[in-house]
CSV table of C-alpha atoms in Angstrom, one decimal:
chain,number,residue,atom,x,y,z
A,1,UNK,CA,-39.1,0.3,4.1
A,2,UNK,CA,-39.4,-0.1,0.1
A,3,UNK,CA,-36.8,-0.8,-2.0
A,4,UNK,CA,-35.2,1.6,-3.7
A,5,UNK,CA,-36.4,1.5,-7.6
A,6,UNK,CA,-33.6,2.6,-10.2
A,7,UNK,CA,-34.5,4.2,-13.7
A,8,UNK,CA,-33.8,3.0,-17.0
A,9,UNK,CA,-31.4,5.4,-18.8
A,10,UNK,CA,-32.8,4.7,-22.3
A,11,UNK,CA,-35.6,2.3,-23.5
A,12,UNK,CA,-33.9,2.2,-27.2
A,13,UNK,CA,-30.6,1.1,-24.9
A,14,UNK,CA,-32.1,-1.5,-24.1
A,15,UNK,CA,-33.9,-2.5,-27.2
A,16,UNK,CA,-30.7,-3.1,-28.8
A,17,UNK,CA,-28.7,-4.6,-26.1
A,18,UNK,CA,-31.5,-7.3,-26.9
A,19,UNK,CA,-31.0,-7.3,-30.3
A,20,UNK,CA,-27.4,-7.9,-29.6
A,21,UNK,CA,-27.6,-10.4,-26.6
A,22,UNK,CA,-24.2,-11.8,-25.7
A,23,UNK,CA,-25.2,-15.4,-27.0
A,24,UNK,CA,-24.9,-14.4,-30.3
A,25,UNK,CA,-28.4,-14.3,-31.1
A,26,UNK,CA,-31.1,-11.6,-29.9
A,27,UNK,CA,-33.4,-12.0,-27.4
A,28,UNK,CA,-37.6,-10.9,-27.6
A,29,UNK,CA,-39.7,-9.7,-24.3
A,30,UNK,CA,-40.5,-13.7,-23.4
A,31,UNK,CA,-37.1,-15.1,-23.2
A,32,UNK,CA,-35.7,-12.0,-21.2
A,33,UNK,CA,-38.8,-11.7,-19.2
A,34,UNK,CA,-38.0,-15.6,-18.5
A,35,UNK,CA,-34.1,-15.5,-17.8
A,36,UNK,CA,-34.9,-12.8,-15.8
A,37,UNK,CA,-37.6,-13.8,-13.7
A,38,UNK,CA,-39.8,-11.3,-14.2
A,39,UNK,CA,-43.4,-11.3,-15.9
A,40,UNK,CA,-43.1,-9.9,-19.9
A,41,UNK,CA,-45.8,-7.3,-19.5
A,42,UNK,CA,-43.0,-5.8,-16.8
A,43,UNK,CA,-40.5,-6.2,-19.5
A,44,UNK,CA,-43.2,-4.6,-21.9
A,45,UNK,CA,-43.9,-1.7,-19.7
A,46,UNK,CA,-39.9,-1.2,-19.4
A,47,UNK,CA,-39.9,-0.6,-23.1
A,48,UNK,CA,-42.8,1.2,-23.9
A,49,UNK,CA,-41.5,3.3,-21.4
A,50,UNK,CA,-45.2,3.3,-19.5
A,51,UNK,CA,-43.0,1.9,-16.3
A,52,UNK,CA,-39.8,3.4,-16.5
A,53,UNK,CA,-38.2,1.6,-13.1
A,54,UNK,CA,-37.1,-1.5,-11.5
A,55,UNK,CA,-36.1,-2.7,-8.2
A,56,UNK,CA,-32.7,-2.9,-7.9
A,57,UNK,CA,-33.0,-6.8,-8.1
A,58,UNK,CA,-34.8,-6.7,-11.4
A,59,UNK,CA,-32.0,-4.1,-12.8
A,60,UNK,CA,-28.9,-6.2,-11.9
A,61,UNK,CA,-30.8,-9.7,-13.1
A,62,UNK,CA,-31.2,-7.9,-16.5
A,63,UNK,CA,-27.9,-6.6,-16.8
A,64,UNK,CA,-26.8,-10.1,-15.9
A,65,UNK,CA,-28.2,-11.3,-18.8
A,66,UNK,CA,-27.3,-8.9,-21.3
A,67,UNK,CA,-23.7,-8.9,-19.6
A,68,UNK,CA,-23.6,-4.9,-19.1
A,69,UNK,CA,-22.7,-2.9,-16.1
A,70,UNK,CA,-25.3,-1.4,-14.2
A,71,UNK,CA,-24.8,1.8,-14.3
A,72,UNK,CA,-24.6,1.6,-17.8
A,73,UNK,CA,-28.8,1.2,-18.1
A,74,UNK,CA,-30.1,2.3,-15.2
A,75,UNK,CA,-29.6,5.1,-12.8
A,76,UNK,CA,-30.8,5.6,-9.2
A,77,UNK,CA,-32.3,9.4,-9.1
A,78,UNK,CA,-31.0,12.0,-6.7
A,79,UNK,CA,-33.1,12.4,-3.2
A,80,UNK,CA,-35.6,15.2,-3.1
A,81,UNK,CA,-33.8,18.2,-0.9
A,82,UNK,CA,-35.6,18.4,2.6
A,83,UNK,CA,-38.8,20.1,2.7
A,84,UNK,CA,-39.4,20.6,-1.3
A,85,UNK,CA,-42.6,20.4,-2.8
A,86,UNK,CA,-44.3,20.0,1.0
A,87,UNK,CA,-46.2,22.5,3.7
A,88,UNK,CA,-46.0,22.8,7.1
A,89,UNK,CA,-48.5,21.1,9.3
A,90,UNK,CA,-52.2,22.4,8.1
A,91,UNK,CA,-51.1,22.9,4.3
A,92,UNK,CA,-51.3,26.2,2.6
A,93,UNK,CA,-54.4,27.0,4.6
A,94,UNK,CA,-52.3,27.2,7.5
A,95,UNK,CA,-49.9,29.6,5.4
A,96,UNK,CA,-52.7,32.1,4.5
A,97,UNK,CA,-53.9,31.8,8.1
A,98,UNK,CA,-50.2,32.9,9.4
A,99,UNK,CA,-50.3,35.5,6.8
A,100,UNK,CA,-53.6,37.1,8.3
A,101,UNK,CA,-52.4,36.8,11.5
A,102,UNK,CA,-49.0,38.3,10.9
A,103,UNK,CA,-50.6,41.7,9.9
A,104,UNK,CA,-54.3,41.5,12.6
A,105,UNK,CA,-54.7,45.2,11.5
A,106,UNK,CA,-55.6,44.8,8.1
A,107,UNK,CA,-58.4,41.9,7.1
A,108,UNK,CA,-57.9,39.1,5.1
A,109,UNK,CA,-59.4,40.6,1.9
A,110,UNK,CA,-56.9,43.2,1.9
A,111,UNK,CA,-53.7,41.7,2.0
A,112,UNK,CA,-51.3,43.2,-0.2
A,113,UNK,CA,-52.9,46.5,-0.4
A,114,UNK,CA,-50.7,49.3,1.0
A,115,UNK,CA,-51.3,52.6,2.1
A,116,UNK,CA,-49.2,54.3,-0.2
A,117,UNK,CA,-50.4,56.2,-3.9
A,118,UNK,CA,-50.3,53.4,-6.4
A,119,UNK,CA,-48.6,54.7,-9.5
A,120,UNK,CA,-50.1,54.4,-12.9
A,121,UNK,CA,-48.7,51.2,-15.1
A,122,UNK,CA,-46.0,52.1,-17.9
A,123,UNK,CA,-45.3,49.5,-20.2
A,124,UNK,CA,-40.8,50.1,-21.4
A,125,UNK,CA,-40.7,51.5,-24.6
């Protein structure tokens, strides 16, 4: 199973929790990249905000470093509810064919067509 990757709350955040390392003095990419362990195009990519996550190793060896609490940088998302953003087995073909099938009396090209007079379209004054 992967790890579970936790978010950076603000890329500026953290560009001046460097500037204002707990040493005293600030640190660049390279020397958190190298007290953290972690290549500096990672640390780069943080920034830049072209990689926006971590593993949760990565986020608690930078907050170690710049002496801040981990929740106070970077935040683990909320799961996905069940089911969201997915289809049943077959995809949304399978949902068209179980539309078909659910009314076998009228064909497939007619589908939302009803009997009934259709009414002129008002637009509201």
């Amino acid at each position: 199973m992967t790890q579970a990757r936790l978010y950076l709350t603000d890329r500026h955040l953290l560009r001046g929790l460097m500037n204002w390392a707990p040493a005293g003095g600030s640190l660049d990419i390279r020397k958190l990249a190298d007290a953290v362990g972690v290549s500096k195009s990672k640390i780069g990519a943080l920034l830049s905000g072209e990689r926006p996550s971590v593993t949760q190793d990565v986020a608690e060896r930078i907050c170690e470093v710049l002496d801040v609490r981990r929740d106070a940088l970077f935040f683990e998302p909320l799961p996905a509810p069940a089911g969201a953003g997915s289809y049943p087995k077959g995809g949304a073909h399978r949902e068209h064919e179980r539309a078909v099938a659910a009314d076998e009396v009228r064909g497939p090209h007619e589908l939302g067509e009803h009997d009934g007079p259709v009414g002129a379209y008002r637009r509201r004054p």
